[in-house]
Coordinates of C-alpha atoms in Angstrom, one line a residue:
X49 CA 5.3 22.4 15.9
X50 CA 8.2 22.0 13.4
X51 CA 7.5 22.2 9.4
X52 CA 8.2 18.3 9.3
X53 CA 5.6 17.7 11.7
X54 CA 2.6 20.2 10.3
X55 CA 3.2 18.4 6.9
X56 CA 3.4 15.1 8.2
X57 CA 0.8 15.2 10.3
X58 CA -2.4 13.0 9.7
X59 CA -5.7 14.2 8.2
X60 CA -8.9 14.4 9.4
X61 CA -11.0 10.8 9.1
X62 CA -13.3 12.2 6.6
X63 CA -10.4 12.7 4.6
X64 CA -9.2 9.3 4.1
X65 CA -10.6 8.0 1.7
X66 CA -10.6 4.0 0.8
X67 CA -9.8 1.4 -2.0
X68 CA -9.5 -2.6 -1.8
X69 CA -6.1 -4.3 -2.5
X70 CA -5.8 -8.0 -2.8
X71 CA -9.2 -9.7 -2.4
X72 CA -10.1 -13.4 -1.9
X73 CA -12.0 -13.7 -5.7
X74 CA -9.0 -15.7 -6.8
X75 CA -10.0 -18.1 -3.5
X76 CA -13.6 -18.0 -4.1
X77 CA -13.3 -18.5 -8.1
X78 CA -15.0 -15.4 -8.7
X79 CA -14.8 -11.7 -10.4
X80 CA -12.6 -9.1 -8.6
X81 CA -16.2 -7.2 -7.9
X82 CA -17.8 -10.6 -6.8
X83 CA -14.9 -11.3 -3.5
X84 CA -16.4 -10.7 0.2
X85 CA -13.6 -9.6 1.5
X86 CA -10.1 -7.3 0.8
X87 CA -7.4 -5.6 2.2
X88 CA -8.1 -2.1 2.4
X89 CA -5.9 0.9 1.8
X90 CA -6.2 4.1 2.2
X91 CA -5.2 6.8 0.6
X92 CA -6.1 11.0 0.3
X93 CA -7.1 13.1 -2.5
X94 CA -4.3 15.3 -4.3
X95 CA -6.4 18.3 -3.3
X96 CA -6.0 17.4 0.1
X97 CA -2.2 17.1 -0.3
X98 CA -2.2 20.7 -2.1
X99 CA -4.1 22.1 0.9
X100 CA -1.6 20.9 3.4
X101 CA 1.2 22.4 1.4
X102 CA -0.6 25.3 1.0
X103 CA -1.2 25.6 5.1
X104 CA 2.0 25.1 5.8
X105 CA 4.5 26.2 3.5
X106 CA 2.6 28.9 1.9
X107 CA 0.6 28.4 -1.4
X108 CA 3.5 30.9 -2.8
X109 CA 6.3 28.7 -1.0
X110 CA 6.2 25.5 -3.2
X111 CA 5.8 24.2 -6.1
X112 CA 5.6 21.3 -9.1
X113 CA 6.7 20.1 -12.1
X114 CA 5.6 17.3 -14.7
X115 CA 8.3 16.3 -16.7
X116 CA 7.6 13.2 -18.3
X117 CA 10.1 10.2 -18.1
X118 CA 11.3 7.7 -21.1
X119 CA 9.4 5.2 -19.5
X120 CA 5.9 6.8 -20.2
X121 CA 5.7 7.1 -16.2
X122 CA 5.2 10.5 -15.1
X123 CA 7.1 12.3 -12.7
X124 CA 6.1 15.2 -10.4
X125 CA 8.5 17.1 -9.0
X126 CA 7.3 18.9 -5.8
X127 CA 9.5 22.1 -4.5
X128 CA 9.6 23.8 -1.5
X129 CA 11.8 27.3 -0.7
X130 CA 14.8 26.4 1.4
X131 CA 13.8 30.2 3.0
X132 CA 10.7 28.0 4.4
X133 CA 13.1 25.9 6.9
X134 CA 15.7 28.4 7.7
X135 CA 18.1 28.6 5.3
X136 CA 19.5 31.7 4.0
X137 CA 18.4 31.6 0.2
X138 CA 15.8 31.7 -1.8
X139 CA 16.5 28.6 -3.8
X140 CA 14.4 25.7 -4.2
X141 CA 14.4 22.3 -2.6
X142 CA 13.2 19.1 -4.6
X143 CA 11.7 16.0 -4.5
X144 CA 10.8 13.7 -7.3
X145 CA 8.6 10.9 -7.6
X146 CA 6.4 9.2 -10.6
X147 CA 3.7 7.2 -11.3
X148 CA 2.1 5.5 -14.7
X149 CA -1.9 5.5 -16.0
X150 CA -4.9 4.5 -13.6
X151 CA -8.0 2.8 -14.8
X152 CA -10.0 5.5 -13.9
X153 CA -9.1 8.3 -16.2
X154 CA -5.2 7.4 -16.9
X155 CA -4.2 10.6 -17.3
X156 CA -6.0 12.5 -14.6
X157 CA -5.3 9.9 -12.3
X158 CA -1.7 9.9 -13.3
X159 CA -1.1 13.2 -12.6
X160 CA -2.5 13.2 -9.1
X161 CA -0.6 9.8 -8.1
X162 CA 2.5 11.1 -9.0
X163 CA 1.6 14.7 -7.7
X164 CA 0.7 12.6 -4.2
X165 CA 3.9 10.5 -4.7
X166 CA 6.2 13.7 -4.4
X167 CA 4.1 14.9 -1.4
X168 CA 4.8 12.1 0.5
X169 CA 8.2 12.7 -0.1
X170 CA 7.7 16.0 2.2
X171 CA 5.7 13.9 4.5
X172 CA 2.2 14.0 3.5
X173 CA 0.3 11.4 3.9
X174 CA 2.8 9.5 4.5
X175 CA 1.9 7.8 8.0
X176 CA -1.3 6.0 5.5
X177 CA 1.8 3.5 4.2
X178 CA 2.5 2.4 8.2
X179 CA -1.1 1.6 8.9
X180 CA -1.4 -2.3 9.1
X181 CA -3.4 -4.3 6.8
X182 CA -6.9 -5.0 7.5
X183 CA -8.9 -7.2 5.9
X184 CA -12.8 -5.7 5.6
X185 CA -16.1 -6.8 4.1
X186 CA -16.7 -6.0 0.1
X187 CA -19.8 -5.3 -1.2
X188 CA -19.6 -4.8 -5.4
X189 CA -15.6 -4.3 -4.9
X190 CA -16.0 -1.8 -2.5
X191 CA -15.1 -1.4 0.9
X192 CA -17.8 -1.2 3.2
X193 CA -16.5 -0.7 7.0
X194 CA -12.6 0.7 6.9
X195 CA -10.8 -0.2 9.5
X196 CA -10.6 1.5 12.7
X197 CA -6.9 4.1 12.7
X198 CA -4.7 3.7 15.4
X199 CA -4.6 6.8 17.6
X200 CA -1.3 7.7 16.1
X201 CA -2.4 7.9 12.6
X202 CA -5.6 10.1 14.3
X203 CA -4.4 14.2 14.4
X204 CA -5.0 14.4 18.0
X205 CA -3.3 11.4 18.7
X206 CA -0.6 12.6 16.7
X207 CA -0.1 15.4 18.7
X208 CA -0.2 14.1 22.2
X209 CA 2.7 11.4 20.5
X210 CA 4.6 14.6 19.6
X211 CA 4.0 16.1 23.1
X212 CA 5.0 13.3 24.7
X213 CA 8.6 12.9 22.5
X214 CA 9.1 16.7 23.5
X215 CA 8.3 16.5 27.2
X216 CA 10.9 13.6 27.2
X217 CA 13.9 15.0 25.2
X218 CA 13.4 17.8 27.6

Protein backbone atom coordinates (compact mmCIF):
# COMPACT_ATOMS: atom_id res chain seq x y z
CA UNK A 1 0.00 0.00 0.00
CA UNK A 2 1.41 3.43 -1.11
CA UNK A 3 2.37 6.11 1.78
CA UNK A 4 -0.84 8.17 0.55
CA UNK A 5 -2.99 5.42 1.20
CA UNK A 6 -1.47 4.07 4.80
CA UNK A 7 -1.96 7.80 5.91
CA UNK A 8 -5.19 8.31 4.40
CA UNK A 9 -6.65 5.39 5.42
CA UNK A 10 -9.66 5.44 7.87
CA UNK A 11 -9.51 4.59 11.65
CA UNK A 12 -10.82 2.08 13.58
CA UNK A 13 -14.70 2.92 14.75
CA UNK A 14 -13.68 3.31 18.27
CA UNK A 15 -11.58 6.00 17.16
CA UNK A 16 -14.06 8.31 15.87
CA UNK A 17 -15.13 10.14 18.12
CA UNK A 18 -18.50 12.51 17.85
CA UNK A 19 -19.70 16.19 18.32
CA UNK A 20 -23.15 17.91 17.17
CA UNK A 21 -23.21 20.64 14.49
CA UNK A 22 -26.30 22.61 13.71
CA UNK A 23 -29.26 21.47 15.96
CA UNK A 24 -33.04 22.21 15.72
CA UNK A 25 -33.01 24.57 19.30
CA UNK A 26 -33.38 27.57 17.12
CA UNK A 27 -36.76 25.51 15.65
CA UNK A 28 -37.86 24.35 18.97
CA UNK A 29 -37.17 27.85 20.78
CA UNK A 30 -34.90 26.27 23.09
CA UNK A 31 -31.06 26.16 24.62
CA UNK A 32 -28.44 24.56 22.27
CA UNK A 33 -28.25 21.59 25.15
CA UNK A 34 -32.20 21.46 25.22
CA UNK A 35 -32.54 20.44 20.91
CA UNK A 36 -33.59 16.66 20.12
CA UNK A 37 -31.84 16.39 17.32
CA UNK A 38 -28.29 17.55 15.38
CA UNK A 39 -26.13 16.87 12.70
CA UNK A 40 -23.35 14.96 13.82
CA UNK A 41 -19.67 15.19 12.88
CA UNK A 42 -17.07 13.30 13.53
CA UNK A 43 -13.89 13.93 14.11
CA UNK A 44 -10.36 11.98 15.72
CA UNK A 45 -8.16 12.89 18.54
CA UNK A 46 -4.66 14.63 17.67
CA UNK A 47 -3.08 11.57 19.35
CA UNK A 48 -4.60 9.53 17.00
CA UNK A 49 -3.36 11.59 14.10
CA UNK A 50 0.30 11.48 15.76
CA UNK A 51 0.03 7.76 15.91
CA UNK A 52 -0.70 7.37 12.28
CA UNK A 53 2.17 9.54 11.35
CA UNK A 54 4.27 7.88 13.59
CA UNK A 55 3.18 4.23 11.89
CA UNK A 56 3.77 5.27 8.78
CA UNK A 57 6.30 7.78 8.19
CA UNK A 58 8.40 7.03 11.10
CA UNK A 59 8.07 9.01 14.50
CA UNK A 60 11.79 10.34 13.40
CA UNK A 61 10.34 11.07 9.72
CA UNK A 62 8.07 14.10 10.44
CA UNK A 63 7.52 16.84 12.13
CA UNK A 64 5.65 20.26 13.42
CA UNK A 65 5.73 23.67 14.00
CA UNK A 66 3.53 26.35 15.81
CA UNK A 67 4.16 29.58 14.60
CA UNK A 68 1.60 31.86 15.53
CA UNK A 69 -0.12 34.08 12.78
CA UNK A 70 -1.11 38.03 13.02
CA UNK A 71 -4.47 37.00 13.17
CA UNK A 72 -4.25 35.33 16.71
CA UNK A 73 -5.11 31.93 14.65
CA UNK A 74 -2.53 29.34 15.12
CA UNK A 75 -0.85 27.58 12.63
CA UNK A 76 0.75 24.08 12.61
CA UNK A 77 2.97 23.33 10.26
CA UNK A 78 3.33 19.43 9.84
CA UNK A 79 6.67 18.03 7.93
CA UNK A 80 7.41 15.01 6.48
CA UNK A 81 11.12 13.89 4.85
CA UNK A 82 10.95 14.01 1.07
CA UNK A 83 13.49 10.67 1.74
CA UNK A 84 10.02 9.05 3.07
CA UNK A 85 8.44 9.06 -0.63
CA UNK A 86 11.42 8.52 -2.77
CA UNK A 87 13.13 11.43 -3.33
CA UNK A 88 16.72 11.75 -3.17
CA UNK A 89 17.28 14.29 -0.15
CA UNK A 90 16.87 14.69 3.11
CA UNK A 91 14.91 17.89 3.03
CA UNK A 92 11.64 18.47 4.36
CA UNK A 93 8.20 18.64 2.93
CA UNK A 94 5.46 21.06 4.41
CA UNK A 95 2.06 21.62 4.96
CA UNK A 96 0.36 24.37 6.82
CA UNK A 97 -2.80 24.80 8.21
CA UNK A 98 -4.35 26.92 11.38
CA UNK A 99 -7.00 27.08 13.64
CA UNK A 100 -8.28 29.81 16.43
CA UNK A 101 -9.49 29.05 20.41
CA UNK A 102 -12.09 26.26 21.33
CA UNK A 103 -14.43 26.53 24.23
CA UNK A 104 -13.09 23.79 25.83
CA UNK A 105 -9.66 24.79 26.89
CA UNK A 106 -8.80 27.50 23.95
CA UNK A 107 -5.44 26.89 24.04
CA UNK A 108 -5.15 23.16 24.34
CA UNK A 109 -7.78 22.73 21.88
CA UNK A 110 -6.20 25.12 19.58
CA UNK A 111 -3.19 23.49 19.27
CA UNK A 112 -4.62 20.06 18.54
CA UNK A 113 -7.21 21.57 15.80
CA UNK A 114 -4.63 23.16 14.06
CA UNK A 115 -2.10 20.17 14.74
CA UNK A 116 -5.23 17.93 13.06
CA UNK A 117 -5.73 20.56 10.37
CA UNK A 118 -2.13 20.09 8.98
CA UNK A 119 -2.63 16.27 9.15
CA UNK A 120 -5.32 16.24 7.09
CA UNK A 121 -3.37 18.00 4.73
CA UNK A 122 -1.18 14.57 4.47
CA UNK A 123 -4.45 12.73 4.46
CA UNK A 124 -5.36 11.94 7.82
CA UNK A 125 -8.59 11.83 8.67
CA UNK A 126 -9.43 13.26 5.94
CA UNK A 127 -12.16 10.82 4.40
CA UNK A 128 -14.38 12.19 8.03
CA UNK A 129 -15.04 15.68 5.81
CA UNK A 130 -16.79 13.25 2.87
CA UNK A 131 -19.10 11.41 5.17
CA UNK A 132 -22.63 12.79 4.63
CA UNK A 133 -24.65 14.52 7.12
CA UNK A 134 -26.75 12.74 9.42
CA UNK A 135 -29.05 14.01 11.58
CA UNK A 136 -29.21 11.86 15.15
CA UNK A 137 -31.05 12.06 18.49
CA UNK A 138 -29.50 14.61 21.29
CA UNK A 139 -29.72 13.99 24.64
CA UNK A 140 -28.11 17.11 26.92
CA UNK A 141 -26.24 18.33 23.55
CA UNK A 142 -24.82 15.17 22.93
CA UNK A 143 -24.98 12.72 20.46
CA UNK A 144 -26.44 9.62 21.32
CA UNK A 145 -26.49 6.99 18.23
CA UNK A 146 -23.71 8.22 15.48
CA UNK A 147 -24.51 7.39 12.37
CA UNK A 148 -23.71 4.23 10.72
CA UNK A 149 -20.01 4.80 8.20
CA UNK A 150 -20.23 3.82 4.89
CA UNK A 151 -18.06 0.83 4.08
CA UNK A 152 -15.56 3.06 2.46
CA UNK A 153 -14.92 5.20 5.36
CA UNK A 154 -14.67 1.59 7.35
CA UNK A 155 -10.61 0.25 7.12
CA UNK A 156 -11.59 -2.91 5.68
CA UNK A 157 -13.75 -1.48 3.33
CA UNK A 158 -11.14 0.80 2.46
CA UNK A 159 -8.99 -1.71 1.50
CA UNK A 160 -11.12 -3.97 -0.66
CA UNK A 161 -11.89 -0.20 -2.57
CA UNK A 162 -8.16 -0.01 -2.97
CA UNK A 163 -7.93 -3.60 -4.17
CA UNK A 164 -10.41 -3.29 -6.38
CA UNK A 165 -8.89 0.27 -8.12
CA UNK A 166 -5.52 -1.94 -8.44
CA UNK A 167 -7.03 -5.09 -9.89
CA UNK A 168 -8.59 -2.69 -12.48
CA UNK A 169 -5.69 -0.33 -13.58
CA UNK A 170 -3.97 -3.66 -13.95
Amino acid sequence: MKIHDQLRRPFPLHKIHWRVGSTNAKKLNCKPWEATKGIALAYIDARDAMSRLDKVVGAENWQCEYPLADSGLLICRVGIRASVFGFDRNEWIWKSNGAGDTQVEAEKGKCSDAFKRAAVLWGVGQYLYALPFSWVKLHNGKVIDPPALPEWALPDGFDRLLKKQESQSE
